[in-house]
Amino acid sequence: MELLSTTETATLIDPAGKPAEQLIEHRTDPLTRQVASINLALGEKARVFLGVADLPLLEELQEKSRATCPFCSAAEKGTRFEPSFAPEGQLRFGGALAMPNLFSKCARDSVVILDVGNHVLFPSRIGAPALANGIRAAVELVRRSRAADPGAVHHLAGMNFLPPGGSSVPHPHFQVHVRGLPYSGVARLLDASAAWKARTGRDYWTELVETERAAGLRWLGSDGPVEWLAAFAPAHQREVWGLVPGVGSLVELDDAGVEGLAAGLARVLSYYEEVGAHPFTLAFLSSPAPGRGGEYALQVRACSRPPLKPLYVNYETWFGPMFGGDEVHTEAPEAYAARLRARW
Ligand SMILES: [Zn+2]
């Protein structure tokens, strides 16, 4: 496997009239050919543009949002699954609670509150046990959806955290989407992985782990069967992948895999907090069909988002379009076209 990288130099005359140069490195993802460009000179601009986390605001938001939080009172006031899907109404895994999303993006759209009793807005306070219970709930939702409707096999589970991370309700929660249509980003990844296997005879993800372990520069460590690395050509900021080689789908994930994903995610999210990027977005990219573990690896991808500060909102960049490839809209194109047309 070749990790391809080239450099270019940008030259300009700066405002003081002096010639200036910047070095830009372009990296190409070996599987998808997606390019990531790195210019270290941009770091200072980003710090000025994005600002730093407003920690008193975060503490205040944590306390104020608790009083009216719909997820703190979900057991009493939340939605319920229909009895044919879940006779118990809501699913419980330890402190985690799963219920239907009040506003659905697909046929089976669920919210998984990671720990009903733990309303926290600091990533390090979420904890691996709550993440593990959330993953268990996601796995169960995907399995039940499939059992209830054999066509409902395509799924995307993810998490947006804090408004800059694409979240509307601050209490830590996953969303688990199941539908009859593929998620385009997941489908592209599965197709590319199958093509790699056909071309080379090897599982791309096993080879990637071997390559990154040997290089050592981006490999982070392992938690049980889960291998963690920083993406070579990241599509998002501080993008980290947790891979489960040999397992293709959430429906095939065993408890060691659940625990490994949760343990590593807790490390990654605490790191994001440490560098001042409390908001984050993550998604589990999972094969709709079981038995693909020889050519595709179930994986979670996480990235940090801009620091929380006043007047920041970020609805459009949540885990669906960022990692799953597909966006959800609140208005049909025909509706805004009908209003816009008047300008012609
Ligand atoms: Zn809450």
Tab-separated table of C-alpha atoms and ligand atoms in Angstrom:
chain	number	residue	atom	x	y	z
A	1	MET	CA	0.000	0.000	0.000
A	2	GLU	CA	1.357	3.368	-1.009
A	3	LEU	CA	0.537	6.480	1.010
A	4	LEU	CA	0.996	9.099	-1.703
A	5	SER	CA	1.940	12.661	-0.865
A	6	THR	CA	3.130	15.585	-2.997
A	7	THR	CA	4.015	19.151	-2.138
A	8	GLU	CA	3.372	22.452	-3.867
A	9	THR	CA	4.675	25.912	-3.080
A	10	ALA	CA	2.420	28.960	-3.165
A	11	THR	CA	4.224	32.264	-3.716
A	12	LEU	CA	2.850	35.750	-3.179
A	13	ILE	CA	3.833	39.280	-2.259
A	14	ASP	CA	2.595	39.968	1.263
A	15	PRO	CA	0.911	43.283	2.295
A	16	ALA	CA	4.310	44.630	3.385
A	17	GLY	CA	5.654	44.088	-0.130
A	18	LYS	CA	7.861	41.141	0.786
A	19	PRO	CA	7.902	37.901	-1.188
A	20	ALA	CA	6.351	35.046	0.811
A	21	GLU	CA	6.176	31.300	0.311
A	22	GLN	CA	3.916	28.632	1.758
A	23	LEU	CA	4.386	24.896	1.482
A	24	ILE	CA	1.276	22.807	0.899
A	25	GLU	CA	1.261	19.015	1.185
A	26	HIS	CA	-1.405	17.094	-0.750
A	27	ARG	CA	-2.144	13.586	0.500
A	28	THR	CA	-4.249	11.040	-1.354
A	29	ASP	CA	-6.289	8.380	0.426
A	30	PRO	CA	-5.140	5.031	-1.050
A	31	LEU	CA	-8.675	3.604	-1.218
A	32	THR	CA	-10.936	6.499	-2.185
A	33	ARG	CA	-8.411	8.874	-3.846
A	34	GLN	CA	-9.815	11.684	-1.671
A	35	VAL	CA	-7.205	14.422	-1.278
A	36	ALA	CA	-6.360	16.243	1.959
A	37	SER	CA	-4.186	19.345	1.793
A	38	ILE	CA	-2.064	20.439	4.724
A	39	ASN	CA	-0.679	23.945	5.107
A	40	LEU	CA	0.753	24.510	8.559
A	41	ALA	CA	0.667	28.292	7.988
A	42	LEU	CA	-3.131	28.065	8.040
A	43	GLY	CA	-3.059	27.076	11.707
A	44	GLU	CA	-2.681	30.623	12.982
A	45	LYS	CA	-5.479	31.888	10.752
A	46	ALA	CA	-7.759	29.079	11.954
A	47	ARG	CA	-7.051	29.949	15.591
A	48	VAL	CA	-8.011	33.571	14.988
A	49	PHE	CA	-11.072	32.674	12.904
A	50	LEU	CA	-12.455	29.933	15.147
A	51	GLY	CA	-11.483	31.407	18.516
A	52	VAL	CA	-11.114	29.411	21.709
A	53	ALA	CA	-13.698	27.557	23.783
A	54	ASP	CA	-15.811	29.717	26.087
A	55	LEU	CA	-15.698	27.447	29.162
A	56	PRO	CA	-17.931	29.571	31.443
A	57	LEU	CA	-20.518	29.581	28.641
A	58	LEU	CA	-20.265	25.797	28.375
A	59	GLU	CA	-20.753	25.353	32.143
A	60	GLU	CA	-23.709	27.751	32.024
A	61	LEU	CA	-25.262	25.965	29.038
A	62	GLN	CA	-24.860	22.655	30.860
A	63	GLU	CA	-26.807	23.903	33.883
A	64	LYS	CA	-29.461	25.906	32.014
A	65	SER	CA	-30.197	23.206	29.428
A	66	ARG	CA	-30.647	20.574	32.153
A	67	ALA	CA	-33.788	22.246	33.513
A	68	THR	CA	-35.735	21.867	30.257
A	69	CYS	CA	-33.925	18.851	28.766
A	70	PRO	CA	-36.325	16.472	26.981
A	71	PHE	CA	-33.819	13.628	27.330
A	72	CYS	CA	-33.420	13.884	31.122
A	73	SER	CA	-37.156	13.152	31.366
A	74	ALA	CA	-37.340	10.744	28.403
A	75	ALA	CA	-38.416	7.758	30.498
A	76	GLU	CA	-41.559	9.607	31.590
A	77	LYS	CA	-42.217	11.990	28.723
A	78	GLY	CA	-40.369	10.511	25.738
A	79	THR	CA	-41.649	8.803	22.616
A	80	ARG	CA	-42.400	5.057	22.464
A	81	PHE	CA	-41.826	2.400	19.818
A	82	GLU	CA	-44.938	0.615	18.614
A	83	PRO	CA	-45.500	-2.703	20.482
A	84	SER	CA	-44.727	-4.880	17.441
A	85	PHE	CA	-41.198	-3.392	17.345
A	86	ALA	CA	-40.544	-3.112	21.071
A	87	PRO	CA	-43.227	-4.338	23.503
A	88	GLU	CA	-41.357	-2.508	26.266
A	89	GLY	CA	-41.867	0.846	24.437
A	90	GLN	CA	-38.309	2.061	24.978
A	91	LEU	CA	-35.104	-0.008	24.960
A	92	ARG	CA	-32.773	0.105	27.972
A	93	PHE	CA	-29.119	-0.838	28.146
A	94	GLY	CA	-27.789	0.160	31.563
A	95	GLY	CA	-28.316	3.932	31.765
A	96	ALA	CA	-28.867	4.223	27.995
A	97	LEU	CA	-32.377	4.622	26.607
A	98	ALA	CA	-33.506	4.262	22.981
A	99	MET	CA	-36.748	5.761	21.655
A	100	PRO	CA	-38.098	6.964	18.297
A	101	ASN	CA	-36.832	10.318	17.075
A	102	LEU	CA	-39.726	12.791	17.192
A	103	PHE	CA	-38.655	14.088	13.755
A	104	SER	CA	-37.684	11.209	11.478
A	105	LYS	CA	-35.139	11.261	8.675
A	106	CYS	CA	-35.992	7.724	7.533
A	107	ALA	CA	-38.402	4.845	8.271
A	108	ARG	CA	-36.683	3.896	11.533
A	109	ASP	CA	-35.033	6.915	13.120
A	110	SER	CA	-34.151	6.455	16.792
A	111	VAL	CA	-32.479	8.502	19.471
A	112	VAL	CA	-30.205	6.698	21.925
A	113	ILE	CA	-29.625	8.747	25.065
A	114	LEU	CA	-26.252	7.490	26.277
A	115	ASP	CA	-26.994	7.950	29.982
A	116	VAL	CA	-30.360	9.438	30.951
A	117	GLY	CA	-29.032	10.421	34.375
A	118	ASN	CA	-25.894	12.158	33.123
A	119	HIS	CA	-26.630	15.505	31.463
A	120	VAL	CA	-23.080	16.643	30.638
A	121	LEU	CA	-21.653	18.944	27.969
A	122	PHE	CA	-17.980	18.079	28.433
A	123	PRO	CA	-16.825	15.120	26.289
A	124	SER	CA	-14.592	13.685	29.033
A	125	ARG	CA	-17.632	13.385	31.313
A	126	ILE	CA	-19.570	11.109	28.914
A	127	GLY	CA	-17.448	8.056	29.723
A	128	ALA	CA	-16.757	4.694	28.077
A	129	PRO	CA	-19.546	2.773	29.916
A	130	ALA	CA	-22.227	5.139	28.544
A	131	LEU	CA	-20.740	4.950	25.044
A	132	ALA	CA	-20.723	1.129	25.272
A	133	ASN	CA	-24.394	1.072	26.304
A	134	GLY	CA	-25.186	3.415	23.428
A	135	ILE	CA	-23.429	1.128	20.942
A	136	ARG	CA	-25.293	-1.903	22.358
A	137	ALA	CA	-28.578	-0.056	21.840
A	138	ALA	CA	-27.568	0.880	18.271
A	139	VAL	CA	-26.731	-2.744	17.460
A	140	GLU	CA	-30.080	-3.910	18.875
A	141	LEU	CA	-31.997	-1.259	16.911
A	142	VAL	CA	-30.339	-2.289	13.662
A	143	ARG	CA	-31.042	-5.973	14.369
A	144	ARG	CA	-34.695	-5.371	15.297
A	145	SER	CA	-35.290	-3.130	12.287
A	146	ARG	CA	-33.958	-5.844	10.008
A	147	ALA	CA	-36.115	-8.496	11.682
A	148	ALA	CA	-39.217	-6.298	11.395
A	149	ASP	CA	-38.609	-5.394	7.739
A	150	PRO	CA	-36.139	-7.473	5.670
A	151	GLY	CA	-35.699	-4.497	3.311
A	152	ALA	CA	-34.564	-2.163	6.102
A	153	VAL	CA	-30.885	-3.102	5.999
A	154	HIS	CA	-29.097	0.194	5.360
A	155	HIS	CA	-28.121	1.949	8.548
A	156	LEU	CA	-26.093	4.838	9.864
A	157	ALA	CA	-25.486	5.474	13.547
A	158	GLY	CA	-23.790	8.639	14.686
A	159	MET	CA	-23.455	11.427	17.176
A	160	ASN	CA	-23.393	15.207	16.946
A	161	PHE	CA	-22.223	16.987	20.078
A	162	LEU	CA	-22.927	20.629	20.934
A	163	PRO	CA	-24.257	23.161	18.384
A	164	PRO	CA	-20.941	23.514	16.476
A	165	GLY	CA	-20.978	19.705	16.179
A	166	GLY	CA	-24.390	19.706	14.480
A	167	SER	CA	-26.434	18.907	17.594
A	168	SER	CA	-29.735	20.501	18.606
A	169	VAL	CA	-30.297	18.744	21.974
A	170	PRO	CA	-27.165	18.962	24.140
A	171	HIS	CA	-27.704	15.845	26.314
A	172	PRO	CA	-25.240	13.277	24.854
A	173	HIS	CA	-27.042	10.956	22.439
A	174	PHE	CA	-26.629	8.858	19.305
A	175	GLN	CA	-29.006	8.815	16.394
A	176	VAL	CA	-29.573	5.476	14.675
A	177	HIS	CA	-31.055	5.603	11.189
A	178	VAL	CA	-32.299	2.536	9.312
A	179	ARG	CA	-33.816	2.693	5.831
A	180	GLY	CA	-34.281	0.745	2.595
A	181	LEU	CA	-31.920	2.928	0.562
A	182	PRO	CA	-28.105	2.774	0.745
A	183	TYR	CA	-26.143	5.628	2.344
A	184	SER	CA	-24.070	6.855	-0.566
A	185	GLY	CA	-20.867	7.448	1.408
A	186	VAL	CA	-21.038	3.979	2.953
A	187	ALA	CA	-21.858	2.425	-0.444
A	188	ARG	CA	-18.812	4.105	-2.052
A	189	LEU	CA	-16.582	2.827	0.734
A	190	LEU	CA	-17.965	-0.723	0.425
A	191	ASP	CA	-17.570	-0.695	-3.368
A	192	ALA	CA	-14.000	0.585	-3.165
A	193	SER	CA	-13.141	-2.035	-0.526
A	194	ALA	CA	-14.590	-4.853	-2.660
A	195	ALA	CA	-12.678	-3.579	-5.703
A	196	TRP	CA	-9.431	-3.484	-3.691
A	197	LYS	CA	-9.982	-7.106	-2.603
A	198	ALA	CA	-10.708	-8.169	-6.182
A	199	ARG	CA	-7.626	-6.347	-7.485
A	200	THR	CA	-5.075	-7.287	-4.813
A	201	GLY	CA	-6.556	-10.366	-3.143
A	202	ARG	CA	-6.180	-8.660	0.244
A	203	ASP	CA	-8.491	-6.956	2.735
A	204	TYR	CA	-7.728	-3.228	2.450
A	205	TRP	CA	-8.418	-2.532	6.128
A	206	THR	CA	-6.159	-5.289	7.456
A	207	GLU	CA	-3.441	-4.022	5.122
A	208	LEU	CA	-4.006	-0.429	6.278
A	209	VAL	CA	-3.622	-1.427	9.930
A	210	GLU	CA	-0.409	-3.350	9.110
A	211	THR	CA	0.950	-0.379	7.171
A	212	GLU	CA	0.099	2.142	9.876
A	213	ARG	CA	1.361	-0.090	12.693
A	214	ALA	CA	4.676	-0.463	10.857
A	215	ALA	CA	4.945	3.271	10.109
A	216	GLY	CA	3.940	4.155	13.652
A	217	LEU	CA	3.284	7.818	12.821
A	218	ARG	CA	-0.508	7.732	12.847
A	219	TRP	CA	-1.271	4.429	14.600
A	220	LEU	CA	-2.654	5.190	18.062
A	221	GLY	CA	-3.200	1.838	19.759
A	222	SER	CA	-5.787	-0.894	20.083
A	223	ASP	CA	-8.672	-1.677	22.409
A	224	GLY	CA	-9.459	-5.386	22.188
A	225	PRO	CA	-10.290	-6.080	18.523
A	226	VAL	CA	-10.455	-2.360	17.624
A	227	GLU	CA	-7.491	-0.618	15.972
A	228	TRP	CA	-7.206	3.166	16.233
A	229	LEU	CA	-5.401	5.514	13.890
A	230	ALA	CA	-5.375	9.091	12.696
A	231	ALA	CA	-6.511	9.153	9.056
A	232	PHE	CA	-3.597	9.676	6.631
A	233	ALA	CA	-5.642	11.978	4.380
A	234	PRO	CA	-8.305	13.279	6.765
A	235	ALA	CA	-11.557	14.550	5.272
A	236	HIS	CA	-12.367	16.380	8.533
A	237	GLN	CA	-10.493	18.072	11.380
A	238	ARG	CA	-8.432	15.803	13.647
A	239	GLU	CA	-10.132	12.799	12.048
A	240	VAL	CA	-9.607	9.531	13.901
A	241	TRP	CA	-10.758	6.069	12.803
A	242	GLY	CA	-11.537	3.051	14.968
A	243	LEU	CA	-11.459	-0.070	12.770
A	244	VAL	CA	-12.732	-3.557	13.569
A	245	PRO	CA	-10.877	-5.736	11.013
A	246	GLY	CA	-12.687	-8.984	10.217
A	247	VAL	CA	-16.095	-7.574	11.246
A	248	GLY	CA	-18.096	-5.795	8.536
A	249	SER	CA	-21.331	-4.805	10.195
A	250	LEU	CA	-22.777	-3.579	13.481
A	251	VAL	CA	-25.114	-6.592	13.398
A	252	GLU	CA	-22.051	-8.861	13.754
A	253	LEU	CA	-20.346	-6.896	16.525
A	254	ASP	CA	-19.641	-8.871	19.702
A	255	ASP	CA	-19.250	-7.426	23.193
A	256	ALA	CA	-15.444	-7.183	22.960
A	257	GLY	CA	-15.962	-5.022	19.869
A	258	VAL	CA	-18.527	-2.865	21.671
A	259	GLU	CA	-16.194	-2.356	24.624
A	260	GLY	CA	-13.221	-1.636	22.347
A	261	LEU	CA	-15.073	0.987	20.327
A	262	ALA	CA	-16.351	2.662	23.506
A	263	ALA	CA	-12.961	2.655	25.243
A	264	GLY	CA	-11.155	4.185	22.269
A	265	LEU	CA	-13.889	6.738	21.599
A	266	ALA	CA	-13.707	7.895	25.224
A	267	ARG	CA	-9.965	8.513	24.726
A	268	VAL	CA	-10.495	10.404	21.454
A	269	LEU	CA	-13.331	12.590	22.789
A	270	SER	CA	-11.357	13.483	25.920
A	271	TYR	CA	-8.469	14.488	23.685
A	272	TYR	CA	-10.738	16.791	21.676
A	273	GLU	CA	-11.784	18.417	24.951
A	274	GLU	CA	-8.143	18.776	26.006
A	275	VAL	CA	-7.336	20.779	22.867
A	276	GLY	CA	-10.375	23.014	23.402
A	277	ALA	CA	-12.618	21.478	20.753
A	278	HIS	CA	-15.498	20.209	22.902
A	279	PRO	CA	-17.887	19.855	19.940
A	280	PHE	CA	-17.403	16.729	17.859
A	281	THR	CA	-19.160	14.596	15.267
A	282	LEU	CA	-18.816	10.858	14.724
A	283	ALA	CA	-20.440	8.054	12.744
A	284	PHE	CA	-20.301	4.278	12.586
A	285	LEU	CA	-19.908	3.146	8.975
A	286	SER	CA	-21.335	-0.337	8.792
A	287	SER	CA	-22.015	-2.822	6.002
A	288	PRO	CA	-25.734	-3.398	5.409
A	289	ALA	CA	-24.990	-7.063	4.651
A	290	PRO	CA	-23.291	-9.366	7.170
A	291	GLY	CA	-20.346	-11.511	6.050
A	292	ARG	CA	-18.305	-8.685	4.467
A	293	GLY	CA	-15.576	-8.787	7.140
A	294	GLY	CA	-12.984	-10.200	4.723
A	295	GLU	CA	-13.081	-7.106	2.539
A	296	TYR	CA	-14.583	-4.343	4.697
A	297	ALA	CA	-14.103	-3.300	8.317
A	298	LEU	CA	-16.847	-1.864	10.488
A	299	GLN	CA	-15.504	1.476	11.607
A	300	VAL	CA	-16.229	4.595	13.565
A	301	ARG	CA	-14.927	7.929	12.279
A	302	ALA	CA	-14.724	10.922	14.585
A	303	CYS	CA	-13.671	14.513	14.077
A	304	SER	CA	-13.430	17.646	16.182
A	305	ARG	CA	-15.541	20.704	15.383
A	306	PRO	CA	-15.067	24.429	16.054
A	307	PRO	CA	-14.846	25.490	19.712
A	308	LEU	CA	-18.073	26.470	21.449
A	309	LYS	CA	-18.512	30.230	21.674
A	310	PRO	CA	-21.504	32.584	21.662
A	311	LEU	CA	-23.722	32.874	18.602
A	312	TYR	CA	-22.385	29.743	16.990
A	313	VAL	CA	-24.841	27.463	15.182
A	314	ASN	CA	-24.113	24.616	12.827
A	315	TYR	CA	-27.104	22.667	11.652
A	316	GLU	CA	-26.039	21.604	8.198
A	317	THR	CA	-22.870	19.753	8.983
A	318	TRP	CA	-23.951	16.803	11.092
A	319	PHE	CA	-22.804	13.184	10.810
A	320	GLY	CA	-25.083	12.245	7.894
A	321	PRO	CA	-23.530	14.386	5.156
A	322	MET	CA	-20.093	14.437	6.800
A	323	PHE	CA	-19.567	10.698	7.076
A	324	GLY	CA	-22.574	8.969	5.506
A	325	GLY	CA	-22.568	11.030	2.329
A	326	ASP	CA	-26.260	12.012	2.415
A	327	GLU	CA	-28.015	15.183	3.609
A	328	VAL	CA	-31.565	15.656	4.939
A	329	HIS	CA	-33.569	18.748	3.999
A	330	THR	CA	-36.283	20.691	5.765
A	331	GLU	CA	-37.772	22.092	2.551
A	332	ALA	CA	-38.227	20.588	-0.920
A	333	PRO	CA	-36.279	22.245	-3.773
A	334	GLU	CA	-39.624	22.885	-5.482
A	335	ALA	CA	-40.756	25.004	-2.529
A	336	TYR	CA	-37.847	27.448	-2.549
A	337	ALA	CA	-37.780	27.393	-6.339
A	338	ALA	CA	-41.379	28.587	-6.299
A	339	ARG	CA	-40.371	31.665	-4.284
A	340	LEU	CA	-37.015	32.241	-5.988
A	341	ARG	CA	-38.577	32.054	-9.470
A	342	ALA	CA	-40.205	35.456	-8.918
A	343	ARG	CA	-36.760	37.045	-9.245
A	344	TRP	CA	-36.481	36.043	-12.894
B	1	ZN	ZN	-30.587	16.080	29.804
